[in-house]
PDB file of C-alpha atoms in Angstrom:
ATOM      1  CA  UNK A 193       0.000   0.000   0.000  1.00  0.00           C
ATOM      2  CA  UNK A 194       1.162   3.724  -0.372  1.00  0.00           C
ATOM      3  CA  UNK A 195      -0.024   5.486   2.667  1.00  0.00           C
ATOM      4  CA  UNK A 196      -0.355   3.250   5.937  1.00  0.00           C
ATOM      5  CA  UNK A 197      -3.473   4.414   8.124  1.00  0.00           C
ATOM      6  CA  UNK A 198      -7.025   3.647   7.861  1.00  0.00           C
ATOM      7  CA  UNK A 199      -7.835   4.668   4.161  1.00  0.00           C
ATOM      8  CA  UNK A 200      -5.035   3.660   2.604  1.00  0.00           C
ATOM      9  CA  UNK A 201      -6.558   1.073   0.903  1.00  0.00           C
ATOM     10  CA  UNK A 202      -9.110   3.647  -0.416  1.00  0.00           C
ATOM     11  CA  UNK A 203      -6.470   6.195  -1.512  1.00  0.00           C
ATOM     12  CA  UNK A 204      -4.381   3.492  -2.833  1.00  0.00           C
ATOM     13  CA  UNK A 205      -7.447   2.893  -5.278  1.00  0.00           C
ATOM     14  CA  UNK A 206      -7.920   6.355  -6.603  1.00  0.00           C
ATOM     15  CA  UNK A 207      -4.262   6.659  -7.169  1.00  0.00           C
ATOM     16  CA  UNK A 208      -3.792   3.196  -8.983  1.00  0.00           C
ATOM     17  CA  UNK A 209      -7.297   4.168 -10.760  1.00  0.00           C
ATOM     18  CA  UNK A 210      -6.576   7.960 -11.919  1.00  0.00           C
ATOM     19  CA  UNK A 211      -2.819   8.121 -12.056  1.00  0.00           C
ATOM     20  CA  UNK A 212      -0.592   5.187 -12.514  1.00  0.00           C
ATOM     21  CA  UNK A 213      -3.137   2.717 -14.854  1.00  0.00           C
ATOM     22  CA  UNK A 214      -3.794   5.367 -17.363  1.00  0.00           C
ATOM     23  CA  UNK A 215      -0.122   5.639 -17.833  1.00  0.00           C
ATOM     24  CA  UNK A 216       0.769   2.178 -17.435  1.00  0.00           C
ATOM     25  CA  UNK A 217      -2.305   0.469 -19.891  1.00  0.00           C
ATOM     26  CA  UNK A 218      -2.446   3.977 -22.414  1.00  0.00           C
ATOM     27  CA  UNK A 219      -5.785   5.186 -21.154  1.00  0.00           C
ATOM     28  CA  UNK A 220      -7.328   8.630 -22.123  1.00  0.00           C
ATOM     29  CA  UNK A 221      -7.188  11.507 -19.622  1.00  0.00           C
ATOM     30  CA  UNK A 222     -10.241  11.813 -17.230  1.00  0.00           C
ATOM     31  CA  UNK A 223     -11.390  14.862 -15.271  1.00  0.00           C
ATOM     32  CA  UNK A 224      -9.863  13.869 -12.187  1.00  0.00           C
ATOM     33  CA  UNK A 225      -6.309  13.395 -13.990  1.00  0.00           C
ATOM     34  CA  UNK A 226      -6.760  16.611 -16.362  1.00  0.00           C
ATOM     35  CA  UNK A 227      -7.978  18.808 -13.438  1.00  0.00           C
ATOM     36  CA  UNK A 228      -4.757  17.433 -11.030  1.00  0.00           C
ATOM     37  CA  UNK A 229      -2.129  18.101 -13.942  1.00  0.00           C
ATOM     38  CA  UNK A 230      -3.834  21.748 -14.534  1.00  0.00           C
ATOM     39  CA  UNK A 231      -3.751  22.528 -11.113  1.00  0.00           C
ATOM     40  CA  UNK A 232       0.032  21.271 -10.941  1.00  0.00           C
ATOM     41  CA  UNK A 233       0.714  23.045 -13.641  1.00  0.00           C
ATOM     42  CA  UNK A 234      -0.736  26.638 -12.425  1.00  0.00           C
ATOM     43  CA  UNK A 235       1.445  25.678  -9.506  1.00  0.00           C
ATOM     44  CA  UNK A 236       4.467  25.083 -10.957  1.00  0.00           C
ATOM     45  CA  UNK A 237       4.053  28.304 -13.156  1.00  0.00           C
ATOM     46  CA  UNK A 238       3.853  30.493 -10.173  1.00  0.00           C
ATOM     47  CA  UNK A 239       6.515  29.146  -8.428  1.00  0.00           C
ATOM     48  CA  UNK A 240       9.427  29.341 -11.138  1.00  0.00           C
ATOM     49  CA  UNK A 241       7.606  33.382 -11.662  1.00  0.00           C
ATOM     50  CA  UNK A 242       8.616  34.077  -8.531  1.00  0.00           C
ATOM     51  CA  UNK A 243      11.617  32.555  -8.427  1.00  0.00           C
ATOM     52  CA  UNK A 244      13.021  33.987 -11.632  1.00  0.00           C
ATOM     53  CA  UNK A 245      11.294  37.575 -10.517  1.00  0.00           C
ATOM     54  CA  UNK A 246      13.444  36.591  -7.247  1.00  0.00           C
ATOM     55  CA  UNK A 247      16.524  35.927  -9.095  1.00  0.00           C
ATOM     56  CA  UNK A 248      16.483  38.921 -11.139  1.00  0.00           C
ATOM     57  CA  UNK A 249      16.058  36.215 -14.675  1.00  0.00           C
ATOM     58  CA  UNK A 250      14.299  38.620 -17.015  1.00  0.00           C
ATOM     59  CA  UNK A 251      11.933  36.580 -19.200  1.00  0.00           C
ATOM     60  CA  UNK A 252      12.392  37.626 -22.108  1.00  0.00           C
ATOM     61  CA  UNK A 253      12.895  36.623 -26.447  1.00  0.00           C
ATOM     62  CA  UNK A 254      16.369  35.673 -25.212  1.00  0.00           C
ATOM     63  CA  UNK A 255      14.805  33.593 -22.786  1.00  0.00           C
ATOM     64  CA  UNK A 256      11.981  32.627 -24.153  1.00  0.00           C
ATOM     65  CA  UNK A 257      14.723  31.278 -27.006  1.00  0.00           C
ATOM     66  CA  UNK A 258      16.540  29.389 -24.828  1.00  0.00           C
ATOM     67  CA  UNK A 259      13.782  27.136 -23.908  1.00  0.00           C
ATOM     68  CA  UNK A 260      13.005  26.016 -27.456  1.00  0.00           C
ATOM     69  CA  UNK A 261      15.415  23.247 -27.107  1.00  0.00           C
ATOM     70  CA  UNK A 262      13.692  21.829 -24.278  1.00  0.00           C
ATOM     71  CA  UNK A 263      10.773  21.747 -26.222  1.00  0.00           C
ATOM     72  CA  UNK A 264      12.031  20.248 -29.048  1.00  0.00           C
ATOM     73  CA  UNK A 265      13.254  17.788 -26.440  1.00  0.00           C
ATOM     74  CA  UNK A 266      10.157  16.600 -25.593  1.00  0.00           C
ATOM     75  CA  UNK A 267       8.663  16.091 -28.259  1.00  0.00           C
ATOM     76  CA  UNK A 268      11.642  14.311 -30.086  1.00  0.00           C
ATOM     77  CA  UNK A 269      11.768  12.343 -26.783  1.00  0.00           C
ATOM     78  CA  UNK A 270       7.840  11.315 -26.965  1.00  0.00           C
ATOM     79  CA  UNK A 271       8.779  10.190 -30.562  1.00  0.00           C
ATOM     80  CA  UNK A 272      11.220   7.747 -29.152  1.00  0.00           C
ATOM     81  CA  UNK A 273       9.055   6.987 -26.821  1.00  0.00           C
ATOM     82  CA  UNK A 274       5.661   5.968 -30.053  1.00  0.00           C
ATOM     83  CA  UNK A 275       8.377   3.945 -31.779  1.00  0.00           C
ATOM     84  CA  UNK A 276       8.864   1.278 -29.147  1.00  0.00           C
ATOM     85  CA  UNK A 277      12.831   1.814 -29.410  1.00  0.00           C
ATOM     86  CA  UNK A 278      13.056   1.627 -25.598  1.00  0.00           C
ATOM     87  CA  UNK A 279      12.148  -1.321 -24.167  1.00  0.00           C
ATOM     88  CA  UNK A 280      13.325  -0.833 -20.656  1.00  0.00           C
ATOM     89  CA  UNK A 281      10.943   0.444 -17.632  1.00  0.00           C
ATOM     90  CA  UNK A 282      12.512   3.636 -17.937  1.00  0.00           C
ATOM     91  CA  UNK A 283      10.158   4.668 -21.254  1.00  0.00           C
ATOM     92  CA  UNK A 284       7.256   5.445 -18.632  1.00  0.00           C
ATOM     93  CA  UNK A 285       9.254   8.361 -17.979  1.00  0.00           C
ATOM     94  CA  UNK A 286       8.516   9.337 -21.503  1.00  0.00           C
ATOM     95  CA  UNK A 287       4.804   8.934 -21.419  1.00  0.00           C
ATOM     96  CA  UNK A 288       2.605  11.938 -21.215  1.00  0.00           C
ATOM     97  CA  UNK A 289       1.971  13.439 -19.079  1.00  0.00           C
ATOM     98  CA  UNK A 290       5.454  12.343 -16.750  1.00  0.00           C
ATOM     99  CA  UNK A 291       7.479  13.742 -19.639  1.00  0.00           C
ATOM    100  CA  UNK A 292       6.337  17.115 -18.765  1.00  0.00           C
ATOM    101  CA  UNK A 293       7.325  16.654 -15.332  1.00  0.00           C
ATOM    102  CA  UNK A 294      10.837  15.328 -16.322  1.00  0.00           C
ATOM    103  CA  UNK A 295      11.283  17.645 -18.691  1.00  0.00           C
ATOM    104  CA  UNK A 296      10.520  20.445 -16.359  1.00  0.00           C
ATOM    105  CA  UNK A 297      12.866  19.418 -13.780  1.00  0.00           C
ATOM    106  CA  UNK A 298      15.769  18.916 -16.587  1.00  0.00           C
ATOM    107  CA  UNK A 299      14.809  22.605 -17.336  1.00  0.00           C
ATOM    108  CA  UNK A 300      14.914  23.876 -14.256  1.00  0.00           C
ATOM    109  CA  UNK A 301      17.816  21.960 -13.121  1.00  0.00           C
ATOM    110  CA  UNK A 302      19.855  23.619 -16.388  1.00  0.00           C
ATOM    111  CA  UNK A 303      18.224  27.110 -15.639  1.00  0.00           C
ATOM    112  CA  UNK A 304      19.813  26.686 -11.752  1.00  0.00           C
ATOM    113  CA  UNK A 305      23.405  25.229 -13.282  1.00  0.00           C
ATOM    114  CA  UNK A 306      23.127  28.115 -15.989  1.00  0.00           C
ATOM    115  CA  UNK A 307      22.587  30.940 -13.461  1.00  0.00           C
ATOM    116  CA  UNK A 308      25.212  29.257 -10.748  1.00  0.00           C
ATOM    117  CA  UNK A 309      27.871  29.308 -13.668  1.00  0.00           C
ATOM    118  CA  UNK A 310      26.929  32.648 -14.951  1.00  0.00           C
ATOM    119  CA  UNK A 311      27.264  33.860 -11.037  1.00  0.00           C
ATOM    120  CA  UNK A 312      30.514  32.161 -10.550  1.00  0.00           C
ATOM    121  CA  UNK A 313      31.820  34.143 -14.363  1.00  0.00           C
ATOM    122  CA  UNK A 314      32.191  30.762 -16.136  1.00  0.00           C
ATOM    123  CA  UNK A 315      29.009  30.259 -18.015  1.00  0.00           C
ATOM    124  CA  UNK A 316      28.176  32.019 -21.995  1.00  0.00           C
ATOM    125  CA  UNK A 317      25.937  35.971 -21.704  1.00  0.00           C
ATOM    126  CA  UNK A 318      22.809  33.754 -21.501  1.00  0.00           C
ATOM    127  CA  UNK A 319      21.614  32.122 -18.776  1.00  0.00           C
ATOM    128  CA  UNK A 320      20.419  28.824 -20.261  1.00  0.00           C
ATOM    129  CA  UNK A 321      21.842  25.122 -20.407  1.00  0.00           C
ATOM    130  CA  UNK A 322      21.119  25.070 -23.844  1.00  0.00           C
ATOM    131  CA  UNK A 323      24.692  25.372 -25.741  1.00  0.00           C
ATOM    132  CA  UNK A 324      25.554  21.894 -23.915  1.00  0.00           C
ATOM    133  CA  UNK A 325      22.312  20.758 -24.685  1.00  0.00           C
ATOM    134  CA  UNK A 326      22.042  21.775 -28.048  1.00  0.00           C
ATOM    135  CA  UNK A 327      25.820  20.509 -28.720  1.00  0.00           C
ATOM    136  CA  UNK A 328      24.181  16.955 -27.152  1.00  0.00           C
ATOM    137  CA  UNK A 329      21.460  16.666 -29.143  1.00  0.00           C
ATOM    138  CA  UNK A 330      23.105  17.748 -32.067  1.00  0.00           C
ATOM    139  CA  UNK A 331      25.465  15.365 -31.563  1.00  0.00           C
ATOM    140  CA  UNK A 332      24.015  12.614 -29.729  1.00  0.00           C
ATOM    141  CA  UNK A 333      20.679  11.552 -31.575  1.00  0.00           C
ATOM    142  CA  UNK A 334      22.294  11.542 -35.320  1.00  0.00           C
ATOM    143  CA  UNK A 335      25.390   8.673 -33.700  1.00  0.00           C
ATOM    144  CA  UNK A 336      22.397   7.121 -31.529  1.00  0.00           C
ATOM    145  CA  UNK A 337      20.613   6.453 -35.187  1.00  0.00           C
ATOM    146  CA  UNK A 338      23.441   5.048 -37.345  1.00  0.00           C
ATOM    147  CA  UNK A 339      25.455   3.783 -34.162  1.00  0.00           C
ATOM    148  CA  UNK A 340      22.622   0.942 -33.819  1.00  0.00           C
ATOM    149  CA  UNK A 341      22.408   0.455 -37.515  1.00  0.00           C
ATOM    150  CA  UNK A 342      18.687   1.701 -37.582  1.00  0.00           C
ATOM    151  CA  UNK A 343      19.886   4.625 -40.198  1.00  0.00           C
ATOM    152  CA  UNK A 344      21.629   1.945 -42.311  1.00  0.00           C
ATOM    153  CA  UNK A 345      18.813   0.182 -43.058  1.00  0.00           C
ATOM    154  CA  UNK A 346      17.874   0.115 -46.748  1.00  0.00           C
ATOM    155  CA  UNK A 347      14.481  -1.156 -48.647  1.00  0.00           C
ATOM    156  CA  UNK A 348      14.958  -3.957 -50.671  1.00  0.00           C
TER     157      UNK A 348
END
């Protein structure tokens, strides 16, 4: 069971029934799940505003720039994800809606290495991970494709 106590069979239900089955078996999103992830969401949102207002991280088209590789990301990610190439139990971490969440917490976690680096003098005029992670991706997903042989693979 999740929670010990005296509902914890009950709450173990509704989690099992709203959270973890539609992501394990590929079920639509119900109003329970949809209304949970908004409400997350709105959350989240309103914490990283403050804390960039905090940190004195202007959001701006240099910014707002920045982030497109994280986006891209995802949804190259989730592609990975529809073609069955991982197999392991790790690809539930590329299921929406948990890819979001992973995502976000990559981004973040680059945003706070970014803005320690820039602090510290060491890091490029922007304040984003992306020139690693574009280098990476760049660099990374082409060799991950021909380094299996899948890009070799001719029609006969």
């Amino acid at each position: 069971m999740i929670f010990a106590g005296k509902d914890d069979g009950m709450i173990s239900e509704f989690i099992m029934k709203y959270y973890i089955d539609p992501i394990r078996y590929g079920q639509p999103y119900t109003l329970v799940d949809t209304l949970t992830y908004a409400a997350i969401l709105i959350i989240a949102l309103y914490l990283v505003y403050l804390w960039l207002n905090r940190a004195g991280i202007l959001v701006d088209r240099t910014f707002v720039l920045a982030t497109v590789p994280f986006i891209v990301l995802g949804g190259l990610l989730r592609v990975v994800e529809d073609t069955g190439f991982i197999t392991s139990d790790i690809h539930f971490l590329l299921i929406t809606p948990l890819i979001f969440f992973v995502l976000f917490f990559f981004t973040v976690a680059a945003l706070l290495l970014s803005r320690t680096l820039e602090r510290a003098g060491t890091s490029p005029h922007t304040i984003s991970g992306t020139p690693v992670l574009e280098h990476w991706v760049a660099s990374s997903l082409p060799h991950s494709w021909y380094g299996t042989g899948l890009g070799t693979h001719r029609l006969r």
